[in-house]
mmCIF file of C-alpha atoms in Angstrom:
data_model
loop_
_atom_site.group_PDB
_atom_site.id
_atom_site.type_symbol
_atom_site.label_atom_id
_atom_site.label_comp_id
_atom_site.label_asym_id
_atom_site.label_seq_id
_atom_site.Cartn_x
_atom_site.Cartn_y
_atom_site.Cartn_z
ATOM 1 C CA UNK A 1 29.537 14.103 -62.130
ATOM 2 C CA UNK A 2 30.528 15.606 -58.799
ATOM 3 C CA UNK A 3 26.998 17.176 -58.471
ATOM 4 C CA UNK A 4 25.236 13.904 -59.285
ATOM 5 C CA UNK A 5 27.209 11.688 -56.825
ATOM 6 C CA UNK A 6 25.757 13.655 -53.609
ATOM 7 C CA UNK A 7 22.198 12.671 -54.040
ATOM 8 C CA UNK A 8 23.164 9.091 -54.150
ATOM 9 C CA UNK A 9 25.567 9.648 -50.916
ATOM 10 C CA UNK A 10 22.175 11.037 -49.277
ATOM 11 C CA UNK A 11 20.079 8.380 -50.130
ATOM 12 C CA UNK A 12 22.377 5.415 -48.672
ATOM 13 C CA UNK A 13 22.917 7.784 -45.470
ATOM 14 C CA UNK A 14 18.753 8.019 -45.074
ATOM 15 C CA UNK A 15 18.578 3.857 -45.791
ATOM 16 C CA UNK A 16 21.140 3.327 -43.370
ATOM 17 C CA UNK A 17 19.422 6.079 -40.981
ATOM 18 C CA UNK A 18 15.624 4.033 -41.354
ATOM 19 C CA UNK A 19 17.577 0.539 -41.217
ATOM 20 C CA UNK A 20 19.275 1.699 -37.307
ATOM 21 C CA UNK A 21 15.862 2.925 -36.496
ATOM 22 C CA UNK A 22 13.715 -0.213 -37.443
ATOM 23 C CA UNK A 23 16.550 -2.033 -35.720
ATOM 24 C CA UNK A 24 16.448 -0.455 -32.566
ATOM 25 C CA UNK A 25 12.699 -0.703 -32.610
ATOM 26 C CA UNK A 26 13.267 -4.361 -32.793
ATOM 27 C CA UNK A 27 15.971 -4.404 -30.398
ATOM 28 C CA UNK A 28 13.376 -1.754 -27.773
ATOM 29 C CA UNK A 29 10.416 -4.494 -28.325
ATOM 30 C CA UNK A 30 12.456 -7.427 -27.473
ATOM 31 C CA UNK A 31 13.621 -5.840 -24.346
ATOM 32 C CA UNK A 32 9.818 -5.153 -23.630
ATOM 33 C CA UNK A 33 8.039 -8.096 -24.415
ATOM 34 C CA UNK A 34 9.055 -10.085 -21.399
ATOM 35 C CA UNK A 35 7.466 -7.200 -19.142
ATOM 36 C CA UNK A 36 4.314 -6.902 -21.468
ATOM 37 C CA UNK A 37 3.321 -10.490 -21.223
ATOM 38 C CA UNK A 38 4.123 -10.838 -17.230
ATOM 39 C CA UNK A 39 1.821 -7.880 -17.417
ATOM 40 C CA UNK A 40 -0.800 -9.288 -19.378
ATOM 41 C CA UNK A 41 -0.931 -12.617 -18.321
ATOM 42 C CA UNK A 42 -0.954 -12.006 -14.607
ATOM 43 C CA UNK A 43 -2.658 -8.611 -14.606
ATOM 44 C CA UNK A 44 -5.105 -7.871 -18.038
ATOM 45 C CA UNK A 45 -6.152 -11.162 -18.134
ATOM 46 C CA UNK A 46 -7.202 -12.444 -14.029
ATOM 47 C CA UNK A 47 -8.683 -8.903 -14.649
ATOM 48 C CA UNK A 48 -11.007 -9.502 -17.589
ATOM 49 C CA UNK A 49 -11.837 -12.690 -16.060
ATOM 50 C CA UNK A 50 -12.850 -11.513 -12.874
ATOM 51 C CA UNK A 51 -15.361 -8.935 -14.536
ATOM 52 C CA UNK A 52 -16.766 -11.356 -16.937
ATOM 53 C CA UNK A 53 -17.425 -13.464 -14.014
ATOM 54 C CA UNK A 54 -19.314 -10.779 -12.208
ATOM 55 C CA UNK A 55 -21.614 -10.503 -15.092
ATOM 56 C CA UNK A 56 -22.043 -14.576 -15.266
ATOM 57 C CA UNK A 57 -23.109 -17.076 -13.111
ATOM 58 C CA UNK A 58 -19.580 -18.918 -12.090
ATOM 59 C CA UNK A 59 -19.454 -22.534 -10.434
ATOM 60 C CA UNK A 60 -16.374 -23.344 -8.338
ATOM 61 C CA UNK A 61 -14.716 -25.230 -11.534
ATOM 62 C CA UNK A 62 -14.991 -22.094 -13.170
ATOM 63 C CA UNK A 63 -17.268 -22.986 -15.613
ATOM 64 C CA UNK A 64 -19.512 -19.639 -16.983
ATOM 65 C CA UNK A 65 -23.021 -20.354 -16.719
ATOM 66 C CA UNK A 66 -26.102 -18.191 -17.206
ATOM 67 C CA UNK A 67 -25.719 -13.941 -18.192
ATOM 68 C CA UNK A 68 -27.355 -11.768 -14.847
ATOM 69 C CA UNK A 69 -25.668 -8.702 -15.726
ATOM 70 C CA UNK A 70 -26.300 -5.937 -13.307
ATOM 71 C CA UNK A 71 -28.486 -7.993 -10.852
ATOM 72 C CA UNK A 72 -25.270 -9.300 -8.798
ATOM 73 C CA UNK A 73 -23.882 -6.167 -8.463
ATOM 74 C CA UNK A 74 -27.464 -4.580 -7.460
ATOM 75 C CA UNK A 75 -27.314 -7.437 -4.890
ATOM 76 C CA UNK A 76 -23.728 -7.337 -3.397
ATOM 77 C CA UNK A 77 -23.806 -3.305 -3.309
ATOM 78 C CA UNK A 78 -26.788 -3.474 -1.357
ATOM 79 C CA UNK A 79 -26.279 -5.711 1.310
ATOM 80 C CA UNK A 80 -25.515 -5.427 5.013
ATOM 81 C CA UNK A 81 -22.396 -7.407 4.889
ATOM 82 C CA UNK A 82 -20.139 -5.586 1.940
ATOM 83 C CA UNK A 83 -21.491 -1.552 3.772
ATOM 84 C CA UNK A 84 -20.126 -2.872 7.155
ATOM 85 C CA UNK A 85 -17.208 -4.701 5.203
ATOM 86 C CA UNK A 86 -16.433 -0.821 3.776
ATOM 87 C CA UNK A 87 -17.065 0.849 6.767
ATOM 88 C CA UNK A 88 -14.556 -1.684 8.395
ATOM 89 C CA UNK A 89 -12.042 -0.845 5.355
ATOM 90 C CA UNK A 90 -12.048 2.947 5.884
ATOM 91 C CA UNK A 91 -11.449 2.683 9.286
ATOM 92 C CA UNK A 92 -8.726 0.365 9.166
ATOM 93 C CA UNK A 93 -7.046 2.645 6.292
ATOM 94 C CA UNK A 94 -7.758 5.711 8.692
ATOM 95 C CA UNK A 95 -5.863 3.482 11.874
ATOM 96 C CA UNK A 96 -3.083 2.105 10.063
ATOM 97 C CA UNK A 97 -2.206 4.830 7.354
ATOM 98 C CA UNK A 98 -1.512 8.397 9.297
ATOM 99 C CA UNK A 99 0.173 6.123 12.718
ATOM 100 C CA UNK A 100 2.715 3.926 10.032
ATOM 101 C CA UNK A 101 3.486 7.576 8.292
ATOM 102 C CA UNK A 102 4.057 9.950 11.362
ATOM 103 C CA UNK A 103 5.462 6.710 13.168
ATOM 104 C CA UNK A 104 7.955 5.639 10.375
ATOM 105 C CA UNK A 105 9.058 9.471 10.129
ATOM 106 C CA UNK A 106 9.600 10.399 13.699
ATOM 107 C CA UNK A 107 12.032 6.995 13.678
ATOM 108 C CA UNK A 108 13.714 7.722 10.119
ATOM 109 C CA UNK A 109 14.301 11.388 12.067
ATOM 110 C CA UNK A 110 15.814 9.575 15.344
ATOM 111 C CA UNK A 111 18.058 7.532 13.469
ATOM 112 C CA UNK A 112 19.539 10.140 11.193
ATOM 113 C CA UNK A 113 21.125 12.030 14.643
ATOM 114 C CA UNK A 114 24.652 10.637 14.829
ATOM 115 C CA UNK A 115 24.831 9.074 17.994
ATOM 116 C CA UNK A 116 27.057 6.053 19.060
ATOM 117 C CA UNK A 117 25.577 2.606 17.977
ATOM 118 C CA UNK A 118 22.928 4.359 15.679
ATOM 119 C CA UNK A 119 23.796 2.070 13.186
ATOM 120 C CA UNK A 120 22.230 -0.857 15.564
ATOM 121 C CA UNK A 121 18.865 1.177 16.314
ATOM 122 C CA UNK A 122 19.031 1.586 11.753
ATOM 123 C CA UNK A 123 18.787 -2.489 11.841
ATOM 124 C CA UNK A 124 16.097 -2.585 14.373
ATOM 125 C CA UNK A 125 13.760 -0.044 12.775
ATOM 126 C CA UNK A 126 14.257 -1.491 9.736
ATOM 127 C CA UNK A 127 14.270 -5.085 10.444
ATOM 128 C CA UNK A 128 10.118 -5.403 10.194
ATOM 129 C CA UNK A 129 10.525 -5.245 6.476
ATOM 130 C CA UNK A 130 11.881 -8.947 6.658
ATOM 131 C CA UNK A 131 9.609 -10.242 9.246
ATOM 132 C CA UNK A 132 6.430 -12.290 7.674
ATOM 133 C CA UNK A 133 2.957 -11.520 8.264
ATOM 134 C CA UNK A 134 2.746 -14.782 9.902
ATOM 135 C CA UNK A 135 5.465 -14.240 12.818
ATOM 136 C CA UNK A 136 4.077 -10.771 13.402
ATOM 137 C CA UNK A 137 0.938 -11.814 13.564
ATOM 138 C CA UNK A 138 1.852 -14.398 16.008
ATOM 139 C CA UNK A 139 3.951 -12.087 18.249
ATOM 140 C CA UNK A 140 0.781 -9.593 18.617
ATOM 141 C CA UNK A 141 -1.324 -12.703 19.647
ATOM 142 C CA UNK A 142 1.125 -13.470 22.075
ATOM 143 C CA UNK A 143 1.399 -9.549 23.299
ATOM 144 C CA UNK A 144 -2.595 -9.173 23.695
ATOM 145 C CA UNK A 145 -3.199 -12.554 25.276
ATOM 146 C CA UNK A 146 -5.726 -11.281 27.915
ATOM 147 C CA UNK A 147 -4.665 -13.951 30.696
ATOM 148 C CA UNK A 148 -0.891 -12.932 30.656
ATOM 149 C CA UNK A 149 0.031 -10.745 27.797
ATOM 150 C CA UNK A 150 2.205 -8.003 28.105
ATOM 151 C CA UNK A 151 -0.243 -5.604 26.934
ATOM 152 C CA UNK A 152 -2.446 -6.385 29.782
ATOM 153 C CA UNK A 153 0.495 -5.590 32.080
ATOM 154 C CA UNK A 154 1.236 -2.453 30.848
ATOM 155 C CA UNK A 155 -2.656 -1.445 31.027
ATOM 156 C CA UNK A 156 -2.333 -2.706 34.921
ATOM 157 C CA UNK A 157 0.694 -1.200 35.634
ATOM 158 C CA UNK A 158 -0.856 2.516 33.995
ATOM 159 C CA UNK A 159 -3.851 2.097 35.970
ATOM 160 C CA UNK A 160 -6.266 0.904 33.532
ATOM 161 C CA UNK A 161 -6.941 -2.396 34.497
ATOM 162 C CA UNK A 162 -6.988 -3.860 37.871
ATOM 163 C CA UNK A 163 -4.687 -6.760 39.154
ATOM 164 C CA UNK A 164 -7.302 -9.176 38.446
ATOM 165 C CA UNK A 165 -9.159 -7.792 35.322
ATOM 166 C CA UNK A 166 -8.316 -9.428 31.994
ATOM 167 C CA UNK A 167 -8.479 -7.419 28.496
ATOM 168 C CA UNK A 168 -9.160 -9.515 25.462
ATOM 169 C CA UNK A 169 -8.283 -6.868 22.850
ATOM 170 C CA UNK A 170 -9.044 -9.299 19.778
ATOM 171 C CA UNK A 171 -12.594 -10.385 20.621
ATOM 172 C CA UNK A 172 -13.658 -7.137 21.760
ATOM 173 C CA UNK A 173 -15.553 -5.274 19.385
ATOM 174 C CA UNK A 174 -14.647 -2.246 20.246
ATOM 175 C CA UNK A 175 -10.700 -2.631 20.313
ATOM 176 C CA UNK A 176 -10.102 -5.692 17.653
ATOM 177 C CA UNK A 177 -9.871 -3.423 14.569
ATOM 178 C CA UNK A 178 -7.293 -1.280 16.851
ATOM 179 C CA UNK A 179 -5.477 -4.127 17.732
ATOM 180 C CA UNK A 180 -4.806 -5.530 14.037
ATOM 181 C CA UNK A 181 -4.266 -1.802 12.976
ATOM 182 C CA UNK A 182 -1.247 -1.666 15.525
ATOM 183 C CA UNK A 183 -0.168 -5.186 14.164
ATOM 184 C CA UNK A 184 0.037 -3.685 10.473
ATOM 185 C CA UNK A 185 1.475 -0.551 11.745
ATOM 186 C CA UNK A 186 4.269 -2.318 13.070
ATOM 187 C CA UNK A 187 4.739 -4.901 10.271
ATOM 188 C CA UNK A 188 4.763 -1.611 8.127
ATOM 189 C CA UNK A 189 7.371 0.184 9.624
ATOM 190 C CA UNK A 190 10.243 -0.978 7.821
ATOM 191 C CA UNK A 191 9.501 -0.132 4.781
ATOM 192 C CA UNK A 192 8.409 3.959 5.633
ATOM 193 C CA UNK A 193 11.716 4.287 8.380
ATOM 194 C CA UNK A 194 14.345 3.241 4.921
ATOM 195 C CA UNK A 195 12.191 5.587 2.496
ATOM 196 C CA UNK A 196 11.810 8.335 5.291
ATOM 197 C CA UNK A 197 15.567 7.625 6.462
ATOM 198 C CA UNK A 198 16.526 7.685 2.222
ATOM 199 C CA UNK A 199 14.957 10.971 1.938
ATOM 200 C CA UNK A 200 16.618 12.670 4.975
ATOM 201 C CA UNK A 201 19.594 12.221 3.586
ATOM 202 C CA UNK A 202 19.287 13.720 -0.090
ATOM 203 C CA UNK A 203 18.071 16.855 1.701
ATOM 204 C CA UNK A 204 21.464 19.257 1.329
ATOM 205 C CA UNK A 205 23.797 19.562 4.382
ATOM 206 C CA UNK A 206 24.236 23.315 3.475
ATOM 207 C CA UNK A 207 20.712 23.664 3.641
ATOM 208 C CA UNK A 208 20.588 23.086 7.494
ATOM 209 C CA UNK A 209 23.926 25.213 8.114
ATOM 210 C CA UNK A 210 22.236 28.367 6.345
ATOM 211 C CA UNK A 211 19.289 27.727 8.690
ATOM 212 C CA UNK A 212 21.401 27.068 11.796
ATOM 213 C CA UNK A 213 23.646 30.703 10.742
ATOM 214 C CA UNK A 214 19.817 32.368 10.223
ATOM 215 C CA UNK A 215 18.929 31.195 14.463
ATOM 216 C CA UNK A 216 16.499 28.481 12.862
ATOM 217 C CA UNK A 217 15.323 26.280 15.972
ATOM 218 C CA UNK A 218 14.869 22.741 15.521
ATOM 219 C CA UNK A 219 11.015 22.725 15.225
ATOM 220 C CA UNK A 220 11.421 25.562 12.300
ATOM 221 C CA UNK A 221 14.439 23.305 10.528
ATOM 222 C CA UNK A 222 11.971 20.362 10.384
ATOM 223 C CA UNK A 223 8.483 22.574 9.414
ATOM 224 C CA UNK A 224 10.077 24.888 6.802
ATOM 225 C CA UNK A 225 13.080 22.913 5.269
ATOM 226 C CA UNK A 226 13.005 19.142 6.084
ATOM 227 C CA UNK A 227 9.381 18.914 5.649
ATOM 228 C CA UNK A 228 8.483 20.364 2.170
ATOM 229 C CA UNK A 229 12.296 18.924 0.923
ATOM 230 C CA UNK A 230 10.714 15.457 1.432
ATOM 231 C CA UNK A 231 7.384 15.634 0.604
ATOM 232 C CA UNK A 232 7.394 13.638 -2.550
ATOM 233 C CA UNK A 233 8.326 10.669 -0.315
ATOM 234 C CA UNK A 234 5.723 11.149 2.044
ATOM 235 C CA UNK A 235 3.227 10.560 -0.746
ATOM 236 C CA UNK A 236 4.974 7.255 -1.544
ATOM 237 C CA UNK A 237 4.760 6.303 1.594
ATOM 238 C CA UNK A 238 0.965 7.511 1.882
ATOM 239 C CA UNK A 239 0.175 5.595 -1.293
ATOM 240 C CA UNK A 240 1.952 2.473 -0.738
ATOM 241 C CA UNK A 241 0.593 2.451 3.003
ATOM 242 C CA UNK A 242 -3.009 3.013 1.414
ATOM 243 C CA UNK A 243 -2.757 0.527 -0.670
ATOM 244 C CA UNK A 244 -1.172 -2.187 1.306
ATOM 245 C CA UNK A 245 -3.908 -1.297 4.383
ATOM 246 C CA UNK A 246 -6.603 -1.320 1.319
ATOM 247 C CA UNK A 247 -5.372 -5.149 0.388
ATOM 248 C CA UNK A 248 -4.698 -6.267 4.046
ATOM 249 C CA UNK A 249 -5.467 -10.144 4.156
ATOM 250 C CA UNK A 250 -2.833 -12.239 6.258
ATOM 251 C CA UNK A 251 -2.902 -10.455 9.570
ATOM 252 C CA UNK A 252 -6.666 -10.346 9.787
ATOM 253 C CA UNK A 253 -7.041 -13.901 9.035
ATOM 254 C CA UNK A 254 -4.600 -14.661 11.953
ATOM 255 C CA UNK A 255 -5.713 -12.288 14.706
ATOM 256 C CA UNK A 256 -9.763 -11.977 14.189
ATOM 257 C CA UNK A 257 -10.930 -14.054 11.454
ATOM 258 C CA UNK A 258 -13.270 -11.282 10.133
ATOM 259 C CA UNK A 259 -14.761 -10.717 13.803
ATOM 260 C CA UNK A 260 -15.917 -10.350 16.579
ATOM 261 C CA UNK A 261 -19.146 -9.252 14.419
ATOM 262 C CA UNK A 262 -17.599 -8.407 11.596
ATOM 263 C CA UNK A 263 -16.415 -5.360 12.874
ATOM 264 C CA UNK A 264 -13.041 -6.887 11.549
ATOM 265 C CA UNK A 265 -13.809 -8.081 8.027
ATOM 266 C CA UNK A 266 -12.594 -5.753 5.327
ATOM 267 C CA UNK A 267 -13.354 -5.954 1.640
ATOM 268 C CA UNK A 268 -10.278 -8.281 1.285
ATOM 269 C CA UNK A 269 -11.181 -10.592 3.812
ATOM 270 C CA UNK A 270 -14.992 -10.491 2.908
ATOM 271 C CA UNK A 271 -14.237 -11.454 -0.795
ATOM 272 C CA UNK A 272 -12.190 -14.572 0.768
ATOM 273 C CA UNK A 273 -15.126 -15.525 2.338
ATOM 274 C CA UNK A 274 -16.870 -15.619 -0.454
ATOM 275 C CA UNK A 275 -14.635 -17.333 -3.101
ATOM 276 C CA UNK A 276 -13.542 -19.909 -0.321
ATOM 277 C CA UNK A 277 -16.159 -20.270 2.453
ATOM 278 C CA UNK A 278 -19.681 -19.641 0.878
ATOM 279 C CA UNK A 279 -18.302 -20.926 -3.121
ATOM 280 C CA UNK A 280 -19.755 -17.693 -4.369
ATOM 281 C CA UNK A 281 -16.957 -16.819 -6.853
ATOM 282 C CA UNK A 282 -19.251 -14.066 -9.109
ATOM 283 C CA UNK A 283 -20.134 -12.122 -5.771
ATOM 284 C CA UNK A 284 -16.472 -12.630 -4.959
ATOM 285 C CA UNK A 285 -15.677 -11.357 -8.447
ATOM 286 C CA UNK A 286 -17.677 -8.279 -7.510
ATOM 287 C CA UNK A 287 -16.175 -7.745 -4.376
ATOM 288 C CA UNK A 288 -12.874 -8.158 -6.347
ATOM 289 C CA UNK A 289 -13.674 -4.823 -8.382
ATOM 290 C CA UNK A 290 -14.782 -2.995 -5.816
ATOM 291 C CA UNK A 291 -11.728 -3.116 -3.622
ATOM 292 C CA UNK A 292 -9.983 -2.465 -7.025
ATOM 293 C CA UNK A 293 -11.811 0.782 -7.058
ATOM 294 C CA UNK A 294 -11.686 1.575 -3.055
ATOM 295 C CA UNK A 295 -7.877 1.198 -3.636
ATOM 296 C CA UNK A 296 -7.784 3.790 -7.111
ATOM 297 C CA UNK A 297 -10.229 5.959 -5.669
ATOM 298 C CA UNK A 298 -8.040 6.570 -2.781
ATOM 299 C CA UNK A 299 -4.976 6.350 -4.655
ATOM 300 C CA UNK A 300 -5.921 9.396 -6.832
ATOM 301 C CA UNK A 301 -7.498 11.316 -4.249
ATOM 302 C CA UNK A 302 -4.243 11.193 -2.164
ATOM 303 C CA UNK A 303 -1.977 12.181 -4.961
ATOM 304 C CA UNK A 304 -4.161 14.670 -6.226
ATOM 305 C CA UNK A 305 -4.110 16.299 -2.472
ATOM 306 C CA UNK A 306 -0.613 15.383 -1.864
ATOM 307 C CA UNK A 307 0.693 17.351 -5.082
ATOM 308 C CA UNK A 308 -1.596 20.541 -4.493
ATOM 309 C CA UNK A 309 0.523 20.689 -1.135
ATOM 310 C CA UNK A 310 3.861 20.167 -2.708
ATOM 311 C CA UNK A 311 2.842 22.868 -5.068
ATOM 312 C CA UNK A 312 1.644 25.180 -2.287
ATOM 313 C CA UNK A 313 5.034 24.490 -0.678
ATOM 314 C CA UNK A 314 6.892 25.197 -3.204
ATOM 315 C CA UNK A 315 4.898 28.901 -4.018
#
């Protein structure tokens, strides 16, 4: 009877065993649901919409209309408007990207000397993370007013201007992309200086001793032992700069509007025009997935480089 009594132990243990599992499923899908239908019902579903209205004809109610298929996209892809709209994208990536990375570091590394009052020059650097896109925008217009801005005081007082010339930075088409770029650069720099300033100080204090003992100069510290330690925050900071440069709406609106000759009007700002100025909501639907793919594209392509480095680094 002994004998017989141990299969029966066995099978409650396996019941209870499958009854804690199927429970904690439960308990695991509860705790997930909230996150899956944010995720669904502000992500999956604006972006099934927004293709099926590239594929339709949409009015401004939203009402689907008549099936066109690939003739939109044929149309959009091949205009004037969205090749300068992605030339003006890349170019603004390839302004405000690299300067908000190196600029962001080069602070985070200034900061993280102990110094008297550092903690003060911390809150500065940082303190662009809480400023809108609204009041920075507004402070630049101020700076590169070309009657009495301070920008054209500083060109005057370098020798670039004369004491009666006047620079208007944001309706010149040669310097208005620059001039938002350094807007965003500077609206940006919160958020790299805490990451950068975050990752300088998980690097091991040991680390730099053994290279001070082995006559490492400062340049060498930084190039062999800061830089590859905190490499996996420079792509975050690449990536989320990307990204944010790839989606840049606010400041564009408030400095250029787009212009002077569109030199100024990115993907984001072009599909604005199009939902909201022209009421063309399935060529702004189109314009909606292609800056969704600009932003992947580049994305990947940054990671992909980004890790082959760290890997190098680390061989």
């Amino acid at each position: 009877m002994r004998d017989m009594a141990v299969p029966h132990v066995g099978r409650n243990r396996r019941h209870s065993v499958l009854v804690t599992r199927s429970r904690d499923r439960w308990v695991a899908l509860a705790f997930v649901a909230p996150t899956v239908f944010v995720i669904a019902t502000f992500v999956v579903w604006p972006f099934l919409t927004t293709v099926r209205s590239a594929f339709y004809d949409v009015d401004l109610l939203g009402r689907v209309g008549r099936y066109v298929g690939l003739r939109r996209f044929r149309a959009v892809f091949g205009s004037y408007d969205f090749r300068s709209s992605l030339l003006a994208t890349f170019k603004f990536v390839a302004l405000t990207m690299p300067a908000g990375l190196v600029v962001g570091l080069v602070l985070a590394l200034l900061a993280y000397r102990p110094m008297r009052a550092i903690t003060l020059f911390r809150v500065i650097f940082s303190s662009t993370i809480a400023t809108s896109t609204a009041l920075s925008s507004a402070m630049f217009v101020t700076l590169f007013a070309p009657s009495n801005g301070a920008v054209r005081y500083l060109f005057q007082s370098i020798g670039l201007l004369g004491a009666d010339d006047r620079i208007d930075l944001l309706n010149d088409d040669r310097w208005a992309i620059v001039a938002v770029a350094v807007t965003s650069v500077w609206a940006g720099l919160g958020f790299g200086f805490i990451l950068f300033s975050a990752a300088l100080q998980s690097v091991p204090v040991h680390v730099y001793e053994s290279a001070a003992l082995d006559g490492a100069g400062s340049w060498a510290t930084f190039r062999y032992i800061t830089l590859p330690l905190i490499r996996p925050f420079i792509g975050v900071v690449a990536i989320v700069g990307t990204t944010t440069s790839v989606l840049s709406f606010g400041q564009i609106d408030f400095l250029t509007r787009g212009g002077p000759d569109n030199t100024t009007n990115v993907l984001a700002y072009s599909l604005y025009n199009r939902a909201f100025r022209d009421g063309d909501l399935s060529a702004a639907a189109v314009l909606a997935i292609a800056l969704i793919v600009v932003a992947l594209a580049l994305g990947l392509a940054q990671t992909r480089f980004l890790r082959n480095r760290f890997e190098d680094a680390i061989v």
